[in-house]
CSV table of C-alpha atoms and ligand atoms in Angstrom, one decimal:
chain,number,residue,atom,x,y,z
A,617,MET,CA,-5.3,-7.5,23.1
A,618,LEU,CA,-8.3,-9.7,22.3
A,619,ASN,CA,-11.3,-9.8,24.6
A,620,ASN,CA,-14.1,-11.4,22.6
A,621,SER,CA,-13.9,-15.2,22.8
A,622,TYR,CA,-15.0,-15.9,19.2
A,623,VAL,CA,-12.4,-13.4,17.8
A,624,LYS,CA,-9.7,-14.9,20.1
A,625,ARG,CA,-10.6,-18.4,18.8
A,626,VAL,CA,-10.2,-17.3,15.2
A,627,TYR,CA,-6.9,-15.6,15.9
A,628,ASP,CA,-5.5,-18.6,17.9
A,629,SER,CA,-6.3,-21.0,15.1
A,630,LEU,CA,-4.6,-18.6,12.7
A,631,VAL,CA,-1.5,-18.6,14.8
A,632,LEU,CA,-1.5,-22.4,14.9
A,633,LYS,CA,-1.7,-22.6,11.1
A,634,ASN,CA,0.7,-19.8,10.3
A,635,SER,CA,3.1,-19.7,13.2
A,636,ASN,CA,6.1,-18.5,11.2
A,637,GLU,CA,4.3,-15.7,9.3
A,638,LYS,CA,4.9,-12.8,11.6
A,639,GLU,CA,3.8,-9.9,9.3
A,640,PHE,CA,0.6,-11.8,8.4
A,641,LEU,CA,-0.2,-12.4,12.1
A,642,GLN,CA,0.6,-8.8,12.9
A,643,ALA,CA,-1.9,-7.5,10.3
A,644,ALA,CA,-4.5,-10.1,11.2
A,645,LEU,CA,-4.3,-9.3,15.0
A,646,GLU,CA,-4.7,-5.6,14.4
A,647,ILE,CA,-7.7,-6.2,12.1
A,648,LEU,CA,-9.4,-8.8,14.3
A,649,ALA,CA,-8.9,-6.8,17.5
A,650,SER,CA,-10.6,-3.8,16.0
A,651,LEU,CA,-13.5,-5.9,14.6
A,652,GLU,CA,-14.6,-7.0,18.2
A,653,PRO,CA,-17.2,-4.3,18.6
A,654,TYR,CA,-18.7,-5.2,15.2
A,655,VAL,CA,-18.8,-8.9,15.9
A,656,GLU,CA,-20.5,-8.2,19.3
A,657,CYS,CA,-23.4,-6.3,17.6
A,658,HIS,CA,-23.6,-8.8,14.6
A,659,PRO,CA,-24.2,-12.4,15.9
A,660,GLU,CA,-24.6,-13.5,12.3
A,661,ILE,CA,-20.9,-13.2,11.8
A,662,GLU,CA,-20.0,-15.9,14.3
A,663,LYS,CA,-23.0,-18.0,13.3
A,664,ASN,CA,-21.9,-18.1,9.7
A,665,LYS,CA,-18.2,-18.3,10.5
A,666,VAL,CA,-17.6,-15.2,8.5
A,667,LEU,CA,-14.3,-14.3,10.3
A,668,GLU,CA,-12.8,-17.7,9.7
A,669,ARG,CA,-13.6,-17.3,6.0
A,670,PHE,CA,-12.5,-13.7,5.9
A,671,VAL,CA,-8.9,-14.5,7.2
A,672,GLU,CA,-8.4,-17.5,4.9
A,673,PRO,CA,-7.4,-16.6,1.3
A,674,GLU,CA,-9.7,-17.9,-1.4
A,675,ARG,CA,-6.6,-19.0,-3.3
A,676,PHE,CA,-2.8,-18.9,-2.7
A,677,ILE,CA,-0.6,-19.5,-5.7
A,678,GLN,CA,3.2,-20.1,-5.5
A,679,PHE,CA,5.3,-20.8,-8.6
A,680,ARG,CA,8.8,-21.1,-9.9
A,681,VAL,CA,10.2,-18.3,-12.0
A,682,ALA,CA,13.2,-19.5,-14.0
A,683,TRP,CA,15.0,-16.9,-16.2
A,684,VAL,CA,18.4,-16.3,-17.8
A,685,ASP,CA,20.6,-13.4,-16.7
A,686,ASP,CA,23.0,-11.4,-19.0
A,687,LYS,CA,25.9,-13.7,-18.3
A,688,GLY,CA,23.8,-16.6,-19.6
A,689,GLU,CA,23.3,-18.1,-16.2
A,690,VAL,CA,19.9,-19.6,-15.2
A,691,GLN,CA,18.3,-17.9,-12.2
A,692,VAL,CA,15.5,-19.2,-10.1
A,693,ASN,CA,13.1,-17.1,-8.1
A,694,ARG,CA,9.8,-17.7,-6.3
A,695,GLY,CA,6.6,-16.1,-7.5
A,696,TYR,CA,3.3,-15.6,-5.6
A,697,ARG,CA,-0.3,-14.4,-6.0
A,698,VAL,CA,-2.8,-14.5,-3.2
A,699,GLN,CA,-6.4,-14.1,-4.4
A,700,TYR,CA,-7.7,-13.2,-1.0
A,701,ASN,CA,-11.4,-12.2,-1.3
A,702,SER,CA,-13.6,-11.6,-4.4
A,703,SER,CA,-16.9,-11.0,-2.7
A,704,ILE,CA,-17.2,-7.4,-3.9
A,705,GLY,CA,-15.3,-7.6,-7.2
A,706,PRO,CA,-12.3,-9.0,-9.1
A,707,TYR,CA,-9.2,-9.5,-7.0
A,708,LYS,CA,-7.1,-6.4,-7.2
A,709,GLY,CA,-3.7,-5.5,-5.7
A,710,GLY,CA,-0.1,-4.9,-6.6
A,711,LEU,CA,2.9,-7.0,-7.3
A,712,ARG,CA,6.0,-6.5,-5.2
A,713,PHE,CA,9.5,-7.4,-6.3
A,714,HIS,CA,11.9,-7.4,-3.4
A,715,PRO,CA,14.3,-9.9,-1.8
A,716,SER,CA,12.2,-9.8,1.5
A,717,VAL,CA,9.0,-11.1,-0.3
A,718,ASN,CA,7.7,-14.3,1.2
A,719,ALA,CA,4.3,-15.9,1.9
A,720,SER,CA,3.8,-13.9,5.1
A,721,ILE,CA,4.4,-10.5,3.4
A,722,ILE,CA,2.1,-11.4,0.5
A,723,LYS,CA,-0.7,-12.5,2.8
A,724,PHE,CA,-0.4,-9.5,5.1
A,725,LEU,CA,-0.6,-7.2,2.1
A,726,GLY,CA,-3.5,-9.2,0.6
A,727,LEU,CA,-5.6,-9.1,3.8
A,728,GLU,CA,-5.0,-5.4,4.1
A,729,GLN,CA,-5.9,-4.9,0.5
A,730,VAL,CA,-9.3,-6.6,0.9
A,731,LEU,CA,-10.4,-3.9,3.4
A,732,LYS,CA,-8.6,-1.1,1.5
A,733,ASN,CA,-10.4,-1.8,-1.7
A,734,SER,CA,-13.7,-2.0,0.1
A,735,LEU,CA,-13.1,1.5,1.5
A,736,THR,CA,-12.6,3.0,-1.9
A,737,SER,CA,-16.3,2.3,-2.6
A,738,LEU,CA,-15.3,0.8,-6.0
A,739,PRO,CA,-16.2,-2.9,-6.9
A,740,MET,CA,-12.8,-4.5,-6.3
A,741,GLY,CA,-11.9,-7.6,-4.3
A,742,GLY,CA,-8.5,-8.0,-2.7
A,743,GLY,CA,-5.3,-9.7,-3.9
A,744,LYS,CA,-1.5,-9.3,-3.9
A,745,GLY,CA,1.5,-10.9,-5.4
A,746,GLY,CA,5.2,-10.6,-6.2
A,747,SER,CA,8.5,-12.3,-6.0
A,748,ASP,CA,11.7,-12.4,-4.1
A,749,PHE,CA,13.5,-11.1,-7.2
A,750,ASP,CA,15.7,-8.1,-6.5
A,751,PRO,CA,15.5,-5.6,-9.3
A,752,LYS,CA,18.4,-3.5,-7.8
A,753,GLY,CA,21.5,-3.7,-10.0
A,754,LYS,CA,19.8,-5.6,-12.8
A,755,THR,CA,20.0,-4.4,-16.4
A,756,ASP,CA,16.9,-3.5,-18.4
A,757,HIS,CA,17.3,-6.7,-20.3
A,758,GLU,CA,17.4,-8.8,-17.1
A,759,ILE,CA,14.3,-7.0,-15.8
A,760,MET,CA,12.5,-7.8,-19.0
A,761,SER,CA,13.6,-11.4,-19.0
A,762,PHE,CA,12.4,-11.8,-15.4
A,763,CYS,CA,9.1,-10.1,-16.0
A,764,GLN,CA,8.4,-12.3,-19.1
A,765,ALA,CA,9.2,-15.4,-17.1
A,766,PHE,CA,7.0,-14.3,-14.2
A,767,MET,CA,4.0,-13.5,-16.5
A,768,THR,CA,4.5,-16.8,-18.4
A,769,GLU,CA,3.0,-18.5,-15.3
A,770,LEU,CA,0.9,-15.7,-13.8
A,771,TYR,CA,-1.2,-15.1,-17.0
A,772,ARG,CA,-3.3,-18.3,-16.5
A,773,HIS,CA,-4.5,-17.0,-13.1
A,774,ILE,CA,-5.5,-13.5,-14.0
A,775,GLY,CA,-8.0,-11.7,-16.2
A,776,GLU,CA,-9.7,-8.4,-16.6
A,777,ASP,CA,-12.8,-9.7,-14.8
A,778,THR,CA,-10.9,-12.1,-12.5
A,779,ASP,CA,-7.8,-10.6,-11.1
A,780,VAL,CA,-6.1,-7.4,-12.0
A,781,PRO,CA,-2.6,-6.9,-10.6
A,782,ALA,CA,-0.7,-3.5,-10.5
A,783,GLY,CA,2.7,-2.2,-9.2
A,784,ASP,CA,4.1,-2.0,-5.7
A,785,ILE,CA,7.7,-1.9,-4.3
A,786,GLY,CA,10.1,-2.7,-7.2
A,787,VAL,CA,7.3,-2.7,-9.8
A,788,GLY,CA,6.8,0.6,-11.6
A,789,GLY,CA,6.0,1.6,-15.2
A,790,ARG,CA,8.9,-0.2,-16.7
A,791,GLU,CA,8.0,-3.6,-15.1
A,792,ILE,CA,4.3,-3.2,-15.8
A,793,GLY,CA,5.1,-2.6,-19.5
A,794,TYR,CA,7.1,-5.8,-19.8
A,795,LEU,CA,4.5,-7.8,-17.9
A,796,TYR,CA,1.7,-6.5,-20.0
A,797,GLY,CA,3.7,-7.1,-23.2
A,798,GLN,CA,4.1,-10.7,-22.3
A,799,TYR,CA,0.4,-11.1,-21.3
A,800,LYS,CA,-0.6,-9.7,-24.7
A,801,ARG,CA,1.8,-12.0,-26.5
A,802,ILE,CA,0.5,-15.1,-24.8
A,803,GLN,CA,-3.2,-14.2,-24.8
A,804,ASN,CA,-3.5,-12.1,-28.0
A,805,LYS,CA,-5.8,-9.8,-26.1
A,806,ASN,CA,-5.8,-6.0,-25.4
A,807,VAL,CA,-7.6,-5.9,-22.1
A,808,GLY,CA,-7.2,-4.1,-18.8
A,809,VAL,CA,-5.6,-7.0,-17.0
A,810,LEU,CA,-3.0,-4.9,-15.3
A,811,THR,CA,-3.1,-1.3,-14.1
A,812,GLY,CA,-0.4,1.3,-13.9
A,813,LYS,CA,0.1,0.8,-17.7
A,814,GLY,CA,1.9,3.3,-19.8
A,815,ILE,CA,-0.4,6.0,-21.3
A,816,PRO,CA,0.1,4.9,-24.9
A,817,PHE,CA,-1.2,1.4,-24.2
A,818,GLY,CA,-4.2,1.9,-21.9
A,819,GLY,CA,-2.8,3.5,-18.8
A,820,SER,CA,-4.7,6.2,-16.9
A,821,LEU,CA,-3.4,9.7,-16.5
A,822,GLY,CA,-2.9,10.4,-12.8
A,823,ARG,CA,-2.1,6.8,-11.8
A,824,THR,CA,1.6,7.4,-11.3
A,825,GLU,CA,0.8,10.3,-8.9
A,826,ALA,CA,-2.3,8.7,-7.3
A,827,THR,CA,-1.0,7.1,-4.1
A,828,GLY,CA,1.1,10.1,-3.0
A,829,TYR,CA,-1.4,12.7,-4.1
A,830,GLY,CA,-4.3,10.7,-2.5
A,831,LEU,CA,-2.3,10.4,0.8
A,832,CYS,CA,-2.1,14.2,0.9
A,833,TYR,CA,-5.8,14.7,0.0
A,834,PHE,CA,-6.6,12.3,2.9
A,835,THR,CA,-4.2,14.1,5.3
A,836,GLU,CA,-5.5,17.6,4.3
A,837,GLU,CA,-9.1,16.5,4.9
A,838,ALA,CA,-8.2,14.9,8.3
A,839,LEU,CA,-6.3,18.1,9.3
A,840,ARG,CA,-9.3,20.3,8.2
A,841,VAL,CA,-11.9,18.3,10.1
A,842,MET,CA,-10.0,17.2,13.2
A,843,ARG,CA,-7.8,20.3,13.8
A,844,GLN,CA,-9.2,23.1,11.5
A,845,ASP,CA,-5.7,23.1,10.0
A,846,SER,CA,-3.9,22.3,6.7
A,847,PHE,CA,-0.5,21.5,5.1
A,848,LYS,CA,0.1,25.2,4.8
A,849,ASN,CA,3.4,26.3,6.4
A,850,LYS,CA,3.9,22.8,7.9
A,851,THR,CA,7.3,21.0,8.1
A,852,VAL,CA,7.0,17.5,6.7
A,853,VAL,CA,9.2,14.4,6.9
A,854,ILE,CA,8.6,11.6,4.3
A,855,SER,CA,10.4,8.3,4.4
A,856,GLY,CA,11.2,6.5,1.1
A,857,SER,CA,12.0,8.1,-2.2
A,858,GLY,CA,10.0,5.8,-4.5
A,859,ASN,CA,6.8,6.3,-6.3
A,860,VAL,CA,4.6,7.0,-3.2
A,861,ALA,CA,7.2,9.2,-1.5
A,862,ILE,CA,8.0,11.3,-4.5
A,863,TYR,CA,4.3,12.2,-5.3
A,864,ALA,CA,3.5,12.8,-1.7
A,865,CYS,CA,6.4,15.2,-1.6
A,866,GLU,CA,5.1,16.9,-4.7
A,867,LYS,CA,1.5,17.4,-3.5
A,868,ALA,CA,2.5,18.3,0.1
A,869,THR,CA,4.7,21.0,-1.3
A,870,SER,CA,2.0,22.3,-3.7
A,871,LEU,CA,-0.3,22.5,-0.7
A,872,GLY,CA,2.1,24.9,1.0
A,873,ALA,CA,4.2,22.6,3.2
A,874,LYS,CA,8.0,22.3,3.3
A,875,VAL,CA,9.3,18.7,3.0
A,876,VAL,CA,12.7,18.6,4.8
A,877,ALA,CA,13.7,14.9,4.6
A,878,MET,CA,13.4,11.8,2.4
A,879,SER,CA,15.2,8.4,2.5
A,880,ASP,CA,16.0,5.1,0.9
A,881,SER,CA,17.0,1.8,2.5
A,882,ASN,CA,20.6,3.1,3.0
A,883,GLY,CA,19.9,6.4,4.7
A,884,TYR,CA,18.2,9.8,4.6
A,885,ILE,CA,18.7,13.3,3.4
A,886,TYR,CA,17.9,16.4,5.4
A,887,ASP,CA,17.4,19.7,3.6
A,888,GLU,CA,16.3,22.5,5.8
A,889,ASN,CA,15.4,24.7,2.9
A,890,GLY,CA,12.9,22.2,1.5
A,891,ILE,CA,13.7,19.2,-0.7
A,892,ASP,CA,14.2,20.0,-4.4
A,893,LEU,CA,12.1,17.3,-6.0
A,894,VAL,CA,13.4,17.9,-9.5
A,895,ILE,CA,16.8,16.6,-8.2
A,896,VAL,CA,15.2,13.6,-6.4
A,897,LYS,CA,13.2,12.7,-9.5
A,898,GLU,CA,16.4,12.8,-11.6
A,899,ILE,CA,18.2,10.5,-9.1
A,900,LYS,CA,15.4,8.1,-8.5
A,901,GLU,CA,13.3,8.0,-11.7
A,902,VAL,CA,15.9,8.6,-14.4
A,903,LYS,CA,19.2,7.4,-13.0
A,904,ARG,CA,17.8,4.8,-10.5
A,905,GLY,CA,20.4,6.0,-8.1
A,906,ARG,CA,20.7,6.4,-4.3
A,907,ILE,CA,19.3,9.2,-2.3
A,908,LYS,CA,22.7,10.2,-0.9
A,909,GLU,CA,23.5,11.6,-4.4
A,910,TYR,CA,21.3,14.5,-3.5
A,911,ILE,CA,24.0,16.2,-1.5
A,912,SER,CA,26.3,16.4,-4.6
A,913,SER,CA,23.7,18.7,-6.1
A,914,VAL,CA,22.7,20.5,-2.9
A,915,PRO,CA,25.9,20.8,-0.7
A,916,THR,CA,24.0,22.5,2.1
A,917,ALA,CA,21.8,19.4,2.6
A,918,LYS,CA,23.0,16.6,4.9
A,919,TYR,CA,23.1,12.8,4.4
A,920,GLN,CA,22.8,10.4,7.3
A,921,GLU,CA,23.6,6.7,6.9
A,922,GLY,CA,20.8,4.4,8.3
A,923,ALA,CA,17.1,5.0,7.3
A,924,ARG,CA,15.6,4.7,10.8
A,925,GLY,CA,17.0,8.0,12.1
A,926,ILE,CA,14.6,10.0,9.9
A,927,TRP,CA,11.9,9.9,12.7
A,928,GLN,CA,14.2,11.9,15.0
A,929,ILE,CA,13.8,15.0,12.8
A,930,PRO,CA,11.3,17.5,14.2
A,931,CYS,CA,8.3,17.9,12.0
A,932,ASP,CA,4.5,18.8,12.1
A,933,ILE,CA,3.5,16.0,9.7
A,934,ALA,CA,5.1,12.6,9.1
A,935,LEU,CA,4.3,10.5,6.0
A,936,PRO,CA,6.0,7.1,6.2
A,937,CYS,CA,6.1,6.0,2.5
A,938,ALA,CA,8.8,3.2,2.4
A,939,THR,CA,7.9,-0.2,3.9
A,940,GLN,CA,6.3,-2.2,6.7
A,941,ASN,CA,7.4,-1.8,10.3
A,942,GLU,CA,9.7,1.1,9.6
A,943,LEU,CA,8.3,3.2,12.5
A,944,ASP,CA,8.3,1.7,16.0
A,945,LEU,CA,7.2,2.8,19.4
A,946,GLU,CA,10.4,4.7,20.1
A,947,ASP,CA,10.1,6.5,16.8
A,948,ALA,CA,6.4,7.3,17.6
A,949,LYS,CA,7.5,8.8,21.0
A,950,SER,CA,10.2,11.0,19.5
A,951,LEU,CA,7.8,12.2,16.8
A,952,ALA,CA,5.3,13.1,19.5
A,953,LYS,CA,7.9,14.7,21.7
A,954,ASN,CA,8.9,16.9,18.7
A,955,GLY,CA,5.3,18.1,18.3
A,956,VAL,CA,4.0,16.0,15.4
A,957,ILE,CA,0.3,16.7,14.8
A,958,ALA,CA,-0.4,14.1,12.0
A,959,VAL,CA,1.0,10.8,10.9
A,960,CYS,CA,-0.5,9.4,7.7
A,961,GLU,CA,0.7,6.2,6.1
A,962,GLY,CA,1.7,6.0,2.4
A,963,ALA,CA,3.4,2.6,2.9
A,964,ASN,CA,1.5,-0.5,4.0
A,965,MET,CA,1.7,-1.1,7.7
A,966,PRO,CA,4.7,1.2,8.3
A,967,SER,CA,3.9,1.6,12.0
A,968,THR,CA,4.2,-1.3,14.4
A,969,LEU,CA,1.1,-2.1,16.4
A,970,GLU,CA,2.6,-0.3,19.5
A,971,ALA,CA,3.4,2.8,17.4
A,972,SER,CA,-0.1,3.1,16.0
A,973,LYS,CA,-1.7,2.5,19.4
A,974,TYR,CA,0.6,5.3,20.8
A,975,PHE,CA,-0.6,7.8,18.1
A,976,ILE,CA,-4.2,7.0,18.8
A,977,GLU,CA,-3.8,7.3,22.6
A,978,HIS,CA,-1.9,10.6,22.2
A,979,GLN,CA,-4.6,12.1,19.9
A,980,VAL,CA,-2.3,12.5,16.9
A,981,VAL,CA,-4.2,12.7,13.7
A,982,TYR,CA,-3.5,9.2,12.4
A,983,GLY,CA,-4.2,7.9,8.9
A,984,PRO,CA,-3.8,4.1,8.8
A,985,ALA,CA,-2.5,2.8,5.5
A,986,LYS,CA,-5.5,1.0,4.3
A,987,ALA,CA,-7.4,4.3,4.3
A,988,ALA,CA,-4.7,6.9,3.7
A,989,ASN,CA,-2.9,5.1,0.8
A,990,ALA,CA,-6.0,3.8,-1.0
A,991,GLY,CA,-5.7,6.5,-3.7
A,992,GLY,CA,-3.4,4.2,-5.8
A,993,VAL,CA,-5.8,1.3,-6.0
A,994,ALA,CA,-8.8,3.7,-6.4
A,995,THR,CA,-7.2,5.2,-9.5
A,996,SER,CA,-6.4,1.7,-10.7
A,997,GLY,CA,-10.1,1.1,-10.4
A,998,LEU,CA,-10.6,4.2,-12.6
A,999,GLU,CA,-8.1,2.8,-15.1
A,1000,MET,CA,-10.1,-0.5,-15.2
A,1001,SER,CA,-13.3,1.6,-15.9
A,1002,GLN,CA,-11.6,3.5,-18.7
A,1003,ASN,CA,-10.3,0.3,-20.2
A,1004,SER,CA,-13.7,-1.3,-20.1
A,1005,ILE,CA,-15.4,1.6,-21.8
A,1006,ARG,CA,-12.4,2.1,-24.1
A,1007,MET,CA,-12.1,5.8,-23.2
A,1008,SER,CA,-9.5,7.8,-21.5
A,1009,TRP,CA,-10.2,10.7,-19.1
A,1010,SER,CA,-8.1,13.8,-18.6
A,1011,PHE,CA,-5.6,14.2,-15.8
A,1012,GLU,CA,-8.0,16.8,-14.2
A,1013,GLU,CA,-11.0,14.4,-14.3
A,1014,VAL,CA,-9.0,11.6,-12.7
A,1015,ASP,CA,-7.5,13.8,-10.1
A,1016,LYS,CA,-10.9,15.3,-9.2
A,1017,LYS,CA,-12.4,11.8,-8.8
A,1018,LEU,CA,-9.3,10.8,-6.7
A,1019,LYS,CA,-9.8,13.7,-4.4
A,1020,GLU,CA,-13.5,13.0,-4.0
A,1021,ILE,CA,-12.7,9.4,-3.1
A,1022,MET,CA,-10.1,10.3,-0.5
A,1023,VAL,CA,-12.4,12.8,1.2
A,1024,GLN,CA,-15.2,10.2,1.2
A,1025,ILE,CA,-12.8,7.5,2.7
A,1026,PHE,CA,-11.7,9.9,5.4
A,1027,GLN,CA,-15.3,10.8,6.2
A,1028,ASN,CA,-16.4,7.2,6.3
A,1029,VAL,CA,-13.5,6.2,8.6
A,1030,TYR,CA,-13.9,9.2,10.9
A,1031,GLN,CA,-17.7,8.9,11.2
A,1032,THR,CA,-17.3,5.2,12.0
A,1033,ALA,CA,-14.7,6.0,14.6
A,1034,ILE,CA,-17.0,8.6,16.2
A,1035,SER,CA,-19.9,6.2,16.3
A,1036,LEU,CA,-17.6,3.8,18.3
A,1037,GLY,CA,-16.8,6.5,20.8
A,1038,ASN,CA,-13.2,7.7,19.9
A,1039,PRO,CA,-12.7,10.0,16.8
A,1040,TYR,CA,-9.0,9.4,17.0
A,1041,ASP,CA,-9.3,5.6,16.6
A,1042,THR,CA,-9.1,5.6,12.8
A,1043,VAL,CA,-7.7,2.0,12.9
A,1044,THR,CA,-11.0,0.7,14.3
A,1045,GLY,CA,-12.9,3.1,12.0
A,1046,ALA,CA,-11.1,1.9,8.9
A,1047,ASN,CA,-11.3,-1.8,9.7
A,1048,ILE,CA,-15.0,-1.8,10.6
A,1049,ALA,CA,-16.0,0.5,7.7
A,1050,GLY,CA,-14.2,-1.7,5.2
A,1051,PHE,CA,-15.3,-5.0,6.8
A,1052,ASP,CA,-19.0,-4.1,6.9
A,1053,LYS,CA,-19.4,-4.2,3.2
A,1054,ILE,CA,-17.3,-7.4,2.8
A,1055,ALA,CA,-19.3,-9.2,5.5
A,1056,LYS,CA,-22.6,-8.2,4.0
A,1057,ALA,CA,-21.5,-9.4,0.6
A,1058,MET,CA,-20.2,-12.7,1.9
A,1059,LEU,CA,-23.4,-13.4,3.8
A,1060,SER,CA,-25.5,-12.7,0.7
A,1061,LEU,CA,-23.3,-14.9,-1.6
A,1062,GLY,CA,-23.9,-18.0,0.4
A,1063,VAL,CA,-21.2,-20.2,2.0
A,1064,TYR,CA,-18.0,-20.3,0.0
B,1102,NDP,P1,9.1,1.9,-4.7
B,1102,NDP,O1,9.8,0.7,-5.0
B,1102,NDP,O2,8.8,2.9,-5.7
B,1102,NDP,O3,9.9,2.7,-3.5
B,1102,NDP,C1,10.1,2.1,-2.2
B,1102,NDP,C2,10.9,3.1,-1.4
B,1102,NDP,O4,11.0,2.6,-0.1
B,1102,NDP,C3,12.4,3.2,-1.9
B,1102,NDP,O5,12.8,4.5,-1.7
B,1102,NDP,C4,13.1,2.2,-1.1
B,1102,NDP,O6,14.5,2.4,-1.0
B,1102,NDP,C5,12.4,2.4,0.2
B,1102,NDP,N1,12.5,1.2,1.1
B,1102,NDP,C6,12.3,-0.1,0.8
B,1102,NDP,N2,12.6,-0.9,1.8
B,1102,NDP,C7,13.1,-0.1,2.8
B,1102,NDP,C8,13.6,-0.3,4.1
B,1102,NDP,N3,13.6,-1.5,4.6
B,1102,NDP,N4,14.0,0.8,4.8
B,1102,NDP,C9,13.9,2.0,4.3
B,1102,NDP,N5,13.5,2.3,3.0
B,1102,NDP,C10,13.0,1.2,2.3
B,1102,NDP,O7,7.7,1.5,-4.0
B,1102,NDP,P2,6.4,2.3,-3.7
B,1102,NDP,O8,6.7,3.8,-3.5
B,1102,NDP,O9,5.5,2.0,-4.8
B,1102,NDP,O10,5.9,1.7,-2.4
B,1102,NDP,C11,6.2,2.2,-1.1
B,1102,NDP,C12,5.2,1.7,-0.1
B,1102,NDP,O11,3.9,2.2,-0.4
B,1102,NDP,C13,5.1,0.2,0.1
B,1102,NDP,O12,4.7,-0.1,1.4
B,1102,NDP,C14,3.9,-0.1,-0.8
B,1102,NDP,O13,3.2,-1.3,-0.5
B,1102,NDP,C15,3.0,1.1,-0.5
B,1102,NDP,N6,2.0,1.4,-1.5
B,1102,NDP,C16,2.3,1.6,-2.8
B,1102,NDP,C17,1.3,1.9,-3.7
B,1102,NDP,C18,1.6,2.3,-5.1
B,1102,NDP,O14,0.7,2.7,-5.9
B,1102,NDP,N7,2.9,2.2,-5.6
B,1102,NDP,C19,-0.1,1.9,-3.4
B,1102,NDP,C20,-0.3,1.7,-1.9
B,1102,NDP,C21,0.7,1.4,-1.1
B,1102,NDP,P3,15.5,1.4,-1.8
B,1102,NDP,O15,15.5,2.0,-3.2
B,1102,NDP,O16,16.8,1.6,-1.1
B,1102,NDP,O17,15.0,0.0,-1.7
């Protein structure tokens, strides 16, 4: 996969040092491979060892999180924050609470975040964090206890001009509220140190919707430019039923599409009449239940155990919005066989390397995560601006800015891909467009 000897050397050394971190190596390989043409035209990158510095996080923090559950038992989890790259602004990136979280997942997400944040055109560096804590089945009180314990360590590493975390899998409005409450208690400060906050205490209107809406704005622009087409009258399949999936479903539907399937980690629902999102929101946002409960309200819909089968459903547009590596080469082939015209990623790295390569080779309109799902962090950037100037903008103002940012991200990625000879290679387009700014900043800032 790698042809350039310098890039290969950097990757080989990464493998030696991180041999058991498969998600991190997967993300690094995709990024490094696509940077080869850039490195070849820019000898200063090798001369100044920019790639070696770019793949190595500036700081990696791991900590113990001890807390007490409702039975009075002490529980111990592991917390992480990677402060990956601050060359263009304060570290910025979400916190993930999920039992699968480990150093590899946090580092892959952090590295992706560096390029994603650069693409937004806002001054944000890249970071990521989280814990192997599983919020599923926990009471509100246990969630609060965990969040307070987590922040009791994290607070010393973050700050409104240093590092500004947000939500991700398992971290939504409730968790951000508890985390921010604890930060305020310890620091006695009202500052924009977290984004995704509740509206009454400094949150931005539109942040909840931003990743899903932004994904659809990106997809709509890609369809318009690359196929003179749109969401109108298209059949859409969306994996997941969390924050990103729900608001992708809402926007795709409002743009004239019919969303026929959604999932969670247990299985997926298929509703040929189009998903009724009011029911999904009630199940997921209010009751925190399972997606299979949908069929109790809509008996004509079907539920299938096992999340992977969702990609066998024929659709025009697929929006993977659940988790990493949820769509492999076989899934990509069946989507293409069933006539998919666009696959745009709401989740981070949902397609395996083979699957994304297949989409590009088969000229499917492909929106890689770091470009297509950047609307969430972009709106977090807008929340930071509102907090700094102590103002709040209307939903319409934020949504308009989000749309402009997503259109500009698509154009930047697409024009870069064209300049490299293949308009469908949005992976190379996104990585090079994001990296260019980081590399220039790192070179200007001197060796660090
Ligand atoms: P949520 O926790 O709100 O939802 C996650 C959804 O994905 C749930 O429906 C969950 O099901 C499902 N899921 C998790 N693991 C699996 C699995 N192994 N197989 C199938 N389904 C699974 O998270 P978000 O919606 O916030 O995040 C979803 C994705 O989007 C992640 O990759 C995240 O990194 C990415 N993202 C999120 C942003 C944001 O603003 N929130 C911004 C940019 C990217 P279950 O309930 O069963 O676990």
